[in-house]
XYZ file of C-alpha atoms in Angstrom:
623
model
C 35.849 24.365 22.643
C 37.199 27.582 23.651
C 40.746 28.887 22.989
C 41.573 28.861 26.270
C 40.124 25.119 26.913
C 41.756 23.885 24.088
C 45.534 25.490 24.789
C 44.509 23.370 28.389
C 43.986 20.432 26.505
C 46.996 20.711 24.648
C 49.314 21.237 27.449
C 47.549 18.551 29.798
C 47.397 15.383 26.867
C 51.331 15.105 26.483
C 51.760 15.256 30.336
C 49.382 12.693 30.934
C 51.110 10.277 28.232
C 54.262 11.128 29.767
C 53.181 10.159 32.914
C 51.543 6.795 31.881
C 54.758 5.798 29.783
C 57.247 6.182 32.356
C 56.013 6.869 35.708
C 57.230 9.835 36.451
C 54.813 12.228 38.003
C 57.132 15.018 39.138
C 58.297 15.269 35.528
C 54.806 15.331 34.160
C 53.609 17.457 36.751
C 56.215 19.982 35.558
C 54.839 19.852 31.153
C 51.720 20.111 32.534
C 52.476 23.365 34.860
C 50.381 22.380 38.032
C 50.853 19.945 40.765
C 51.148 16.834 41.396
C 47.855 16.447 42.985
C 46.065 18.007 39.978
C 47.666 15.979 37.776
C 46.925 12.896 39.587
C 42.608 14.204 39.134
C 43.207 14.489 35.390
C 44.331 11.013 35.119
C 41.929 9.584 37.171
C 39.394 11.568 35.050
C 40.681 9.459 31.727
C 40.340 6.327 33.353
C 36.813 6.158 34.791
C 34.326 3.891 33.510
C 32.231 4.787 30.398
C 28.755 3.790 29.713
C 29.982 1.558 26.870
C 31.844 -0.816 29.126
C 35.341 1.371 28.257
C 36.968 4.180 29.621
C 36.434 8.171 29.520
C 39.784 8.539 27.153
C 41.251 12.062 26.312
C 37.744 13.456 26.499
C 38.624 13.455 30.713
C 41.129 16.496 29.774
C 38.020 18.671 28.361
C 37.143 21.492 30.992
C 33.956 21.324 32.770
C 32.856 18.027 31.163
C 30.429 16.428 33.407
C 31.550 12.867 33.244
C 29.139 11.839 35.960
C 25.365 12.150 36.891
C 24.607 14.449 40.027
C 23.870 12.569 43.176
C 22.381 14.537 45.900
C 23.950 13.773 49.585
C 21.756 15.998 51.698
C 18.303 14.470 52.850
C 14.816 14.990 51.466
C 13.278 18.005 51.329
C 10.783 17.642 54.628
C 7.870 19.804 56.054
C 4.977 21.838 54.245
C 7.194 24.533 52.512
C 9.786 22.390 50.836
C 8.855 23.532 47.710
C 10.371 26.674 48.386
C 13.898 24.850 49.088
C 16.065 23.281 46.374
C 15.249 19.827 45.466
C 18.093 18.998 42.916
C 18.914 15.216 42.896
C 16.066 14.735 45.230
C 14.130 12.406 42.833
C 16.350 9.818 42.002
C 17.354 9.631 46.005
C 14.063 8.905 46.414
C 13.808 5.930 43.786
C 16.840 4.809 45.421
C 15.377 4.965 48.832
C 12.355 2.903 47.579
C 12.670 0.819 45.246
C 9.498 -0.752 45.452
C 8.238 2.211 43.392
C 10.721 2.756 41.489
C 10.371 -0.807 39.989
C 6.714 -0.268 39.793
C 7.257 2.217 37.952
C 9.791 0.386 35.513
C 7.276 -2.141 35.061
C 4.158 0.537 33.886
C 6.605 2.678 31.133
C 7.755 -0.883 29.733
C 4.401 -2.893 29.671
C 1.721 0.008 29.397
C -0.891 0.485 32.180
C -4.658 -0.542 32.451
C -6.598 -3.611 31.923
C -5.787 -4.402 28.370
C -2.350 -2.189 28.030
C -3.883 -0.003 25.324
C -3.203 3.831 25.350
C -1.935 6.595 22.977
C 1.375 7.065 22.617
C 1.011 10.921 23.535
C -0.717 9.816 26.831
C 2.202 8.299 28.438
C 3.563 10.491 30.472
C 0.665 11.310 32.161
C -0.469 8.771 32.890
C 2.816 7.338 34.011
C 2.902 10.325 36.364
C -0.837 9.346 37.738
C 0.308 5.691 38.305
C 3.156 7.350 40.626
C 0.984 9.513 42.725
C -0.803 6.728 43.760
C 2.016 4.544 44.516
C 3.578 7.909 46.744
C 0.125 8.150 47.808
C -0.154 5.128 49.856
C 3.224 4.768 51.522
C 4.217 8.590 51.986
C 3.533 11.120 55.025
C 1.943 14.531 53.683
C 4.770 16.220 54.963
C 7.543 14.451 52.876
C 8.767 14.693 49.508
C 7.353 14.591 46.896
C 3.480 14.770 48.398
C 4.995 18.596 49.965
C 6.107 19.840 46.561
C 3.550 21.790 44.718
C 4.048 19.559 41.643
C 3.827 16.569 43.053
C 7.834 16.208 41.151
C 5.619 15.721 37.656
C 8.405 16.910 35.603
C 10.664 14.542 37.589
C 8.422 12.059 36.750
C 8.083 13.122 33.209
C 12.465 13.233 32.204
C 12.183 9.877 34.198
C 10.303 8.547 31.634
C 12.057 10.276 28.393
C 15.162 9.193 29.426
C 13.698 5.595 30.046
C 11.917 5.730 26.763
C 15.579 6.473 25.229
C 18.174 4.203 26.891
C 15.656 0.797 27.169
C 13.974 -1.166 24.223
C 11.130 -2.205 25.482
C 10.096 1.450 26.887
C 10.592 2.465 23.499
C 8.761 0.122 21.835
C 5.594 0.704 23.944
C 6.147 4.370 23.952
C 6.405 4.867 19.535
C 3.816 1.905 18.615
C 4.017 -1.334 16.821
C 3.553 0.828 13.923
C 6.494 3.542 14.215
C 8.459 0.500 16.098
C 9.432 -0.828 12.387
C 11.254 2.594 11.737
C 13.719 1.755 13.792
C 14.827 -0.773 11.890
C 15.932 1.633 9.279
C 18.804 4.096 9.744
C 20.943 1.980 12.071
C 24.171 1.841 10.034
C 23.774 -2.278 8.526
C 23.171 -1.929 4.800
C 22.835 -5.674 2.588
C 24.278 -6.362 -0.322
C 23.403 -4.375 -3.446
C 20.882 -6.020 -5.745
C 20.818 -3.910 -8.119
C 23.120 -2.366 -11.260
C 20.720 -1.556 -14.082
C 16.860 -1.195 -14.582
C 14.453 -3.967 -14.355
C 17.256 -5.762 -12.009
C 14.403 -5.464 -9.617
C 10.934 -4.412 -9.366
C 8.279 -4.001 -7.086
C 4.838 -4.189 -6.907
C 2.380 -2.934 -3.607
C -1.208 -1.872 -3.205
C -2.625 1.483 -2.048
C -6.394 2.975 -0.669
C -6.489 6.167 -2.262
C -7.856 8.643 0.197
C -10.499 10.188 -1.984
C -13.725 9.715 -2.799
C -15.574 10.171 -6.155
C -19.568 9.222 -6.770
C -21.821 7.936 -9.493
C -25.209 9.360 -10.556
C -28.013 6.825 -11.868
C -30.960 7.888 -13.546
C -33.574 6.997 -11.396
C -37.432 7.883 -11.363
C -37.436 11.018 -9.810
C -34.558 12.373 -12.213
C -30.214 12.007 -11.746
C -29.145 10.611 -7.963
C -25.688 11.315 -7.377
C -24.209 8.183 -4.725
C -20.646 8.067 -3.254
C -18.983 5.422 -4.091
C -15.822 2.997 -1.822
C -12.307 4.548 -2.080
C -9.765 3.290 -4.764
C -7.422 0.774 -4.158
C -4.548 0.809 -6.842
C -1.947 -1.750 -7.333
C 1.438 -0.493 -8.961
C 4.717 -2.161 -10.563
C 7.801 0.233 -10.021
C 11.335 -0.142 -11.438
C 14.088 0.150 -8.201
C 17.066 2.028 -10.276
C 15.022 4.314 -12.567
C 11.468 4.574 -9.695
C 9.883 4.455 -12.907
C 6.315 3.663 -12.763
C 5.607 0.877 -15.128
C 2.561 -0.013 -15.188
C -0.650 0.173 -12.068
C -4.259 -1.224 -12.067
C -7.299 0.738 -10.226
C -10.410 -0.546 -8.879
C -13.153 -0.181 -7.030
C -13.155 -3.463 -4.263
C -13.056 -4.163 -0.450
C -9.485 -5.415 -0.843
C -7.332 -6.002 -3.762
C -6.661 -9.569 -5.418
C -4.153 -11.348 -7.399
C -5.893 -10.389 -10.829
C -4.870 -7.035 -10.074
C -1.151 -7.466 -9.537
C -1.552 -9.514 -13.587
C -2.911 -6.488 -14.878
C -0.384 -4.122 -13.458
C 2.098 -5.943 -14.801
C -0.198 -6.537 -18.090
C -0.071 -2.480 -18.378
C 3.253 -2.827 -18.373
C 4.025 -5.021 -21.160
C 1.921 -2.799 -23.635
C 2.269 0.865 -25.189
C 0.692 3.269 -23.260
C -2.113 5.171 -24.803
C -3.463 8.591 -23.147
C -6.963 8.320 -21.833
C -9.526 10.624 -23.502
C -9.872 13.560 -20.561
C -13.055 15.520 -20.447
C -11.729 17.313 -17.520
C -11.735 21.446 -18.142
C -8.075 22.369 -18.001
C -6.556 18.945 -16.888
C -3.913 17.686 -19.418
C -1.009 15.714 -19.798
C 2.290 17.388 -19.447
C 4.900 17.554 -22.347
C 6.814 14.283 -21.921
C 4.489 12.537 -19.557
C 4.562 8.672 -19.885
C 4.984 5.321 -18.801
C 8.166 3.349 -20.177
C 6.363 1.362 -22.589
C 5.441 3.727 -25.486
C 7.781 6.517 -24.189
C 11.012 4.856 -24.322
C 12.524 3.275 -27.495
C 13.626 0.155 -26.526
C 12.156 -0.281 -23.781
C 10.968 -4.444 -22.644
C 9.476 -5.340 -19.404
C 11.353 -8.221 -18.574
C 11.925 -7.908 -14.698
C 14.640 -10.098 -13.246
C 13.012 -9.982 -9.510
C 9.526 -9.068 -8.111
C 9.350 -7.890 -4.683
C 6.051 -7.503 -3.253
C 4.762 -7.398 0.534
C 2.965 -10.429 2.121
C -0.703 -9.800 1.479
C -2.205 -12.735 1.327
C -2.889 -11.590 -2.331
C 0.449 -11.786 -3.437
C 0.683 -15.846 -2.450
C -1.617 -16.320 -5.037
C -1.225 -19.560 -7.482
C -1.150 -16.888 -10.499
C 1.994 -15.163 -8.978
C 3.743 -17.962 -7.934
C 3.466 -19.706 -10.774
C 1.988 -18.472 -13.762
C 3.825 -14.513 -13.293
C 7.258 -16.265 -12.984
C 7.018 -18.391 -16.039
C 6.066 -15.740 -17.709
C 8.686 -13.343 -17.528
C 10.973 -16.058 -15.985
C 11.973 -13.618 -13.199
C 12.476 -14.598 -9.197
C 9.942 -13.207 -6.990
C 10.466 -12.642 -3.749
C 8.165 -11.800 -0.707
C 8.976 -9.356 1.896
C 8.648 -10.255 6.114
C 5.382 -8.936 7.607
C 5.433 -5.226 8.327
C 8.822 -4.448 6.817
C 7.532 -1.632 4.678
C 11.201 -0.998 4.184
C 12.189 -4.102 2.206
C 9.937 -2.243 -0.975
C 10.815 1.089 0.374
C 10.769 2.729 -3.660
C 7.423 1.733 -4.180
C 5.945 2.875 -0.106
C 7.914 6.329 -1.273
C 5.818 6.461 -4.504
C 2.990 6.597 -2.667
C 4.218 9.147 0.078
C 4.494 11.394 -2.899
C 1.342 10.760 -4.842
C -1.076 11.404 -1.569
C 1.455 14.618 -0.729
C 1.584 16.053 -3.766
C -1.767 15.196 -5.717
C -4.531 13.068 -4.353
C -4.497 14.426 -0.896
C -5.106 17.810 -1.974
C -8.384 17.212 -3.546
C -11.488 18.187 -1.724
C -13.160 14.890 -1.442
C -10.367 13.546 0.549
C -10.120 12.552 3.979
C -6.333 13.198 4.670
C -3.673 10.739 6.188
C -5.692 10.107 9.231
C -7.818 11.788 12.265
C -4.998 14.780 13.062
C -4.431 15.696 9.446
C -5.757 19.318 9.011
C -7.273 18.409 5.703
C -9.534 15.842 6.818
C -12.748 16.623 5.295
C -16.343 14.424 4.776
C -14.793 13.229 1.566
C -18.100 11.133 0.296
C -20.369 14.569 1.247
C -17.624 16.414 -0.724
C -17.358 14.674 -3.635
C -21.630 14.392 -4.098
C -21.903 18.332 -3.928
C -18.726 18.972 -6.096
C -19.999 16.196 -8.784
C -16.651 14.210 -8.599
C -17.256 11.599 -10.386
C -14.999 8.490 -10.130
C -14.210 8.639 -13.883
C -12.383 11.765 -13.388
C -10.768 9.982 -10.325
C -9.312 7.293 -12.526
C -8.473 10.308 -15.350
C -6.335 12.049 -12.416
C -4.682 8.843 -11.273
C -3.170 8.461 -14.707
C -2.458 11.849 -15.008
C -0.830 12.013 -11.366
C 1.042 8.832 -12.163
C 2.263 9.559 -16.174
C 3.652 13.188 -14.741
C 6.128 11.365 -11.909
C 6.898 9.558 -14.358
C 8.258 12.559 -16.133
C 9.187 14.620 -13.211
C 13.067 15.440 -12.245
C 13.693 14.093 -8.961
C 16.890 14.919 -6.629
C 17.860 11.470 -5.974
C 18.118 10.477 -9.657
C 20.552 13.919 -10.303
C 17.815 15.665 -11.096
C 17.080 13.347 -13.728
C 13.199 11.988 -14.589
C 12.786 8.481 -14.322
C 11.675 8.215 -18.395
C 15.358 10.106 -19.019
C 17.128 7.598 -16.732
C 15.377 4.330 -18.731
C 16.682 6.561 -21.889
C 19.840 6.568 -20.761
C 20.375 3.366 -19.927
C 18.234 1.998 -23.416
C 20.223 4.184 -25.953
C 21.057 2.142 -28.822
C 24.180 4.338 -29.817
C 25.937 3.743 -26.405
C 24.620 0.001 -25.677
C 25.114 0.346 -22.191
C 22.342 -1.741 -21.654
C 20.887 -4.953 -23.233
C 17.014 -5.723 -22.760
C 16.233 -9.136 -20.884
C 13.999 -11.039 -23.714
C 10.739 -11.400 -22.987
C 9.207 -15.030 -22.774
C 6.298 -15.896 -25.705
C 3.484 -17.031 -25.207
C 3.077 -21.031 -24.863
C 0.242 -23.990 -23.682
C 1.984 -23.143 -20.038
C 3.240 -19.954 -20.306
C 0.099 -17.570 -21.545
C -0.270 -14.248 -21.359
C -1.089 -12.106 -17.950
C -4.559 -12.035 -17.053
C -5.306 -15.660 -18.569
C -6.214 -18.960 -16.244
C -5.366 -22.324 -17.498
C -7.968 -24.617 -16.611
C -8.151 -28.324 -18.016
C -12.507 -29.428 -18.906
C -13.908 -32.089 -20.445
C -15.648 -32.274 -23.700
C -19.331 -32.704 -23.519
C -21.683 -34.154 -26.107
C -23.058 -37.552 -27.354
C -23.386 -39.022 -31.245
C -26.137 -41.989 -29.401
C -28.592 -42.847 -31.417
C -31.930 -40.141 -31.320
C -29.306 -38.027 -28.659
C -27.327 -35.929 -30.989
C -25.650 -33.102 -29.488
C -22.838 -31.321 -30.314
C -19.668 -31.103 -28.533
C -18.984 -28.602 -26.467
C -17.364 -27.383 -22.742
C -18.551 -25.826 -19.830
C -17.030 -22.889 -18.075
C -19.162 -21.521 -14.750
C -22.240 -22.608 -16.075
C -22.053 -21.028 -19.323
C -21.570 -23.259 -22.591
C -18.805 -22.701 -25.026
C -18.087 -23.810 -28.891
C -16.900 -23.386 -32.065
C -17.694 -24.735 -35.672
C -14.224 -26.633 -35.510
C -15.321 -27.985 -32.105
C -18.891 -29.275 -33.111
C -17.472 -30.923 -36.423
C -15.055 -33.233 -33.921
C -17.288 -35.768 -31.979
C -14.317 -38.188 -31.236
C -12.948 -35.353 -28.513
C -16.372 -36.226 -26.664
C -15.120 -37.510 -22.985
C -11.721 -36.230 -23.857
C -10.137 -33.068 -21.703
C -8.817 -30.218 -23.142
C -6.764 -27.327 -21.646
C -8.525 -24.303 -21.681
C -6.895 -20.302 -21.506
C -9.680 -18.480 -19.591
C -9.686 -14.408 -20.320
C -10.619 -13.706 -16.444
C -11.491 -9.419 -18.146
C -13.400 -11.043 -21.157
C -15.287 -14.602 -20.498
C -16.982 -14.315 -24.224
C -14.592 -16.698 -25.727
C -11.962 -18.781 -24.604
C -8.804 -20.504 -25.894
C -9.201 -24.394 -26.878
C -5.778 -26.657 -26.953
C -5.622 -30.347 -27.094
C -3.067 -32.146 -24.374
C -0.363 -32.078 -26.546
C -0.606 -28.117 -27.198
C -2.945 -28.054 -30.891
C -4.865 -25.206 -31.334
C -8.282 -25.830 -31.008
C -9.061 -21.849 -32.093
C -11.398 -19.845 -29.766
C -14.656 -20.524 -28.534
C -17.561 -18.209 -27.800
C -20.188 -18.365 -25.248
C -23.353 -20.013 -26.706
C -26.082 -18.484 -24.468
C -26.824 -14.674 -25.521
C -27.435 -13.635 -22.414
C -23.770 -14.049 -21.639
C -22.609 -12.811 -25.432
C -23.834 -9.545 -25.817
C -22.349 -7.962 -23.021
C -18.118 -8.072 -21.953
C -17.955 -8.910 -18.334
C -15.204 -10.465 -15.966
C -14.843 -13.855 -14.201
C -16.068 -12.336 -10.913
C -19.263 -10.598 -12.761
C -19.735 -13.739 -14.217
C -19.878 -15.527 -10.574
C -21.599 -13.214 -8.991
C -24.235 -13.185 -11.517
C -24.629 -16.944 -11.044
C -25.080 -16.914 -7.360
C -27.725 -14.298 -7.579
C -29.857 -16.369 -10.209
C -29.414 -19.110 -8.181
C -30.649 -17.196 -5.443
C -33.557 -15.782 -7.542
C -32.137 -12.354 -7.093
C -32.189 -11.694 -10.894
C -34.947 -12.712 -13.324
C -33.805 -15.206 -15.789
C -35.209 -13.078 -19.104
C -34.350 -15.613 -21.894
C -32.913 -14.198 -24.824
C -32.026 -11.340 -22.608
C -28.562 -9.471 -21.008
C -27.556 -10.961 -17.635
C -25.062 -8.367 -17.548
C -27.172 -5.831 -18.544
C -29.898 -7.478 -15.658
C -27.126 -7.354 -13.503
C -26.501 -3.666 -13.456
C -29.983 -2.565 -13.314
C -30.264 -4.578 -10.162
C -26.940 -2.689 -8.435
C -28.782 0.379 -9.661
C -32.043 0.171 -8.342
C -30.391 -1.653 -4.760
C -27.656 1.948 -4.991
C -30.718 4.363 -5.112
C -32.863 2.652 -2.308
C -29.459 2.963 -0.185
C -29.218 6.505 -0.942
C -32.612 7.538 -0.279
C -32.040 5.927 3.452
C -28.666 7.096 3.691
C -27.713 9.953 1.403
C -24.379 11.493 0.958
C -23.180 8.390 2.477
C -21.206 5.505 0.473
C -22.967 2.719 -1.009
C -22.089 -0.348 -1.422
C -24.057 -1.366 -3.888
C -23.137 1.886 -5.964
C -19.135 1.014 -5.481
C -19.650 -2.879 -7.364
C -21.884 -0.721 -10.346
C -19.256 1.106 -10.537
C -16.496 -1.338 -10.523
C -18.837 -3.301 -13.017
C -19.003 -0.630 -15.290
C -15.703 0.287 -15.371
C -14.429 -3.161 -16.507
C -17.633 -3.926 -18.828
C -17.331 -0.241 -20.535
C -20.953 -0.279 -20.797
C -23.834 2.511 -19.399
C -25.298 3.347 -16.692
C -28.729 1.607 -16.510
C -31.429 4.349 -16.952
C -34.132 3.263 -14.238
C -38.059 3.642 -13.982
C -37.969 5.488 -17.398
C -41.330 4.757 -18.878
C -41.850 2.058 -21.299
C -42.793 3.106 -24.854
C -46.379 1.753 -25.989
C -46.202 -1.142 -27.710
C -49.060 0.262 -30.619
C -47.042 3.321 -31.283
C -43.524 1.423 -31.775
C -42.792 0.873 -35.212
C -41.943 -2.858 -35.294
C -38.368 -3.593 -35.808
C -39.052 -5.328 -39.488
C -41.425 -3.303 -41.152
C -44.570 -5.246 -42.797
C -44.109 -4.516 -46.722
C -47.305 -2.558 -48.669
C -48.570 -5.195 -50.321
C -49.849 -4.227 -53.925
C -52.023 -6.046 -57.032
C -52.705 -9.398 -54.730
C -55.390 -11.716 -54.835
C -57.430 -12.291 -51.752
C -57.069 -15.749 -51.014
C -60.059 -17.852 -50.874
C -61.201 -19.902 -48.198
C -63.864 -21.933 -49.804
């Protein structure tokens, strides 16, 4: 406001109050030096009607404030030149004059247009526009407005619909997307109660598609075949008051599952260890970490899990078995309110900004990102393998970790957990962690009740034993006790290691572990899922049962050789096939099969047990 506005105001606002007090306009008239008349305008400028069902106030006094839109009073603009006259106010007579269109068009910005109602939101006002020439079209004379202006009134049209877009709901909720529409409910001045007062008050957990690719090369006949592989989805647990990272899981699936949210949370319970990097110049910065290992003190013992409402996170295991276990509450976010685990969507925001998306094999944030490259033709020519994808991730993830960050006062979120676990100061005292009981196991581990199999009949000896997806499992203290035959027993099932198992009777003995009897499933680690899908292909006669052989080991030559027929139809492009070897691989820690390498003769091969020279013998005699 200018000086001389302002003096205005200050001369006017006591006149005004004297006149509304007592009545007396002459008086007023006099404070405010101008007439009565004048004075009379300025008060009837405070009282008119605002937009928010009060009244203008002492913001009528301001000079030149337009306290009301412009309505024009003179008629259309008429004839073939009328776009040479002015046509100020001309558009809204002319909705008012037919309102017929003017609803039609109410009814197109706030329900879409077209058959099904799908457009993009940048399309709108075009096409809004095109829906009102035809309307104007069909009822309007060439010679009247708008079909004489040059235009055809498209930027009428257009601030029609921005200020529709801004002042009704619905509008605006066609116009941003049922995506973008869930921003709104951010930033609009409600704020709920404050969970939170120290760390591990509250911690969430979310998945993520990583938006690179990496590949995998298999030995094949005609030498190394390099095949993309699926993007990574990664599941991480982050602490609310420190954003500390605690723990994540990787893997190479369609979608993520339940067992990956266990060992997230598994990672964080244990010391970090640094992976072994093979990687040129890539190395972990001073001080980078996860909590466990890197903070004295530390215990993950969460009071609340938040996580979204994938149909992962409903899961028996998280329901059940994750809140026993650390005897936290978990709670479950509505459907699409990114918001309600806002710390853990920002984590993310920053790990595609400011690492993964600036690798070459990505593909960017969507179509109009300017670094969207052919990530899976990428990563085959630049050898990215998706080792060195998981050896970033951690390396990404363990630097945040240790990475100053305005909101926390330029604090890392390893020096806030310090802070808050320093012995000396005890301002903060660790939740216990729950041990491990009959109930209550460890992450990763499925109870599971089976029956014990055998028989002591007469000529049917067999040894006692249980069955666990058609594999058989024992143990010398299980054989010795045939009075458990017909009995159940409560099993803990290592989903990451089906080898052995954990034996308890009903009322919580120790039964010891039992291993896998067959070989074919000993020799090799592999995971619950391995082990089903294994199963289903033998029944299937995918697989050749080789007795005495590795199914696992069977298993992955078969991905193999089905990954290179893929990429010799389609190369450089991903394979399935090549995404579950790697995925098995990764959790098995064994090789990549070597395929169509040629078999070594069998008269050349020095046998295994080596006949001994025998010396000073007798021949033996046959007669």
């Amino acid at each position: 406001m200018a000086f001389d506005d302002l003096a205005r105001f200050e001369r006017l606002m006591p006149a005004v109050e004297s006149y509304l007090r007592n009545g007396k306009l002459r008086e007023a008239a006099k404070t405010a030096k101008m007439s009565e008349d004048a004075l009379l305008d300025q008060v009837n400028r405070c009282l008119m009607p605002h937009s928010d069902g009060g009244i203008v106030g002492w913001a009528g006094l301001i000079h030149r404030l337009r306290l009301s839109g412009y309505a024009r009073t003179s008629p259309l603009p008429q004839g073939p030149n009328a776009s040479r006259l002015g046509a100020s106010g001309a558009f809204q007579r002319f909705l008012d004059e037919n309102l017929s269109i003017k609803k039609a068009l109410d009814e197109a910005i706030r329900k879409g247009i077209g058959q099904g109602k799908a457009r993009a939101a940048f399309t709108l006002h075009k096409a809004i526009w095109k829906k009102f020439v035809d309307l104007v079209e069909s009822c309007t004379p060439p010679d009247q407005y708008p079909r004489n202006q040059k235009s055809f009134a498209r930027r009428s049209v257009e601030r029609y619909v921005t200020n529709m877009i801004a002042n009704d709901a619905k509008a605006r909720s066609l116009a941003v997307g049922q995506v973008a529409k869930t921003s709104g409910q951010v930033g609009n001045g409600l704020h709920s109660f404050d969970l939170i007062r120290a760390p591990l008050d509250l911690v969430g957990a979310d998945a993520h598609h990583v938006d690179c690719f990496g590949m995998i090369e298999i030995e094949g006949p005609a030498g190394p075949q390099l095949v993309p592989i699926s993007r990574l989805w990664i599941y991480v647990v982050v602490d609310f008051e420190s954003r500390a990272v605690c723990g994540y899981a990787a893997s190479f699936r369609t979608e993520p599952t339940s067992s990956q949210i266990e060992l997230a949370l598994d990672m964080a319970t244990k010391p970090w260890q640094p992976r072994t990097l093979n990687m040129g110049t890539v190395r972990y910065k001073e001080g980078a970490g996860f909590p466990m290992g890197c903070v004295d003190g530390f215990v993950f013992a969460p009071a609340a899990l938040r996580m979204d409402s994938a149909a992962q996170s409903f899961a028996n295991r998280i329901v059940h078995r994750v809140r026993r276990r650390f005897g936290c509450a978990v709670s479950w976010s509505a459907v699409g309110a990114w918001y309600h685990n806002d710390v853990v969507e920002r984590f993310f925001g920053l790990l595609e900004r400011f690492g993964l998306h600036r690798l070459p094999t990505s593909v960017g944030s969507g179509p109009a990102d300017p670094r969207r490259t052919d990530g899976a033709s990428a990563a085959v020519k630049l050898k990215v393998t998706w080792q060195q994808l998981l050896d970033l991730l951690d390396v990404a993830i363990a630097e945040y970790n240790a990475k100053a960050q305005p909101g926390l006062g330029y604090r890392s979120p390893l020096e806030v957990l310090r802070d808050c676990f320093d012995r000396h100061r005890q301002r903060f005292v660790p939740r216990p962690r729950i041990p491990p009981t009959l109930l209550t196991p460890r992450l990763g581990v499925e109870i599971e009740t089976h029956t014990v199999r055998g028989s002591c009949a007469a000529g049917k000896l067999k040894r006692p034993y249980v069955q666990v997806d058609k594999a058989t499992y024992t143990s010398p203290e299980l054989a010795s006790q045939f009075a458990l035959i017909g009995r159940p027993i409560v099993l803990h099932v290592h989903e990451e290691d089906m080898r052995t198992v954990e034996a308890f009777l009903e009322d919580g003995t120790w039964l010891g572990l039992l291993t896998v009897r067959e070989r074919g499933w000993r020799r090799t680690k592999h995971s619950r899922d391995q082990r089903k899908q294994i199963n289903r292909m033998r029944d299937d006669r995918e697989l050749s049962d080789i007795r005495g052989g590795d199914y696992v080991e069977c298993f992955l030559e078969h991905l193999a050789s089905t990954a290179l027929a893929s990429a010799r139809d389609r190369p450089e492009r991903v394979s399935e096939d090549a995404t579950r070897l790697a995925e098995a691989i990764r959790t098995t820690g064994a090789t990549v099969p070597r395929l169509g390498m040629p078999k070594p003769d069998s008269t050349n091969v020095m046998p295994i047990r080596p006949v001994p020279i025998l010396l000073n013998l007798p021949k033996p005699s046959w007669g």
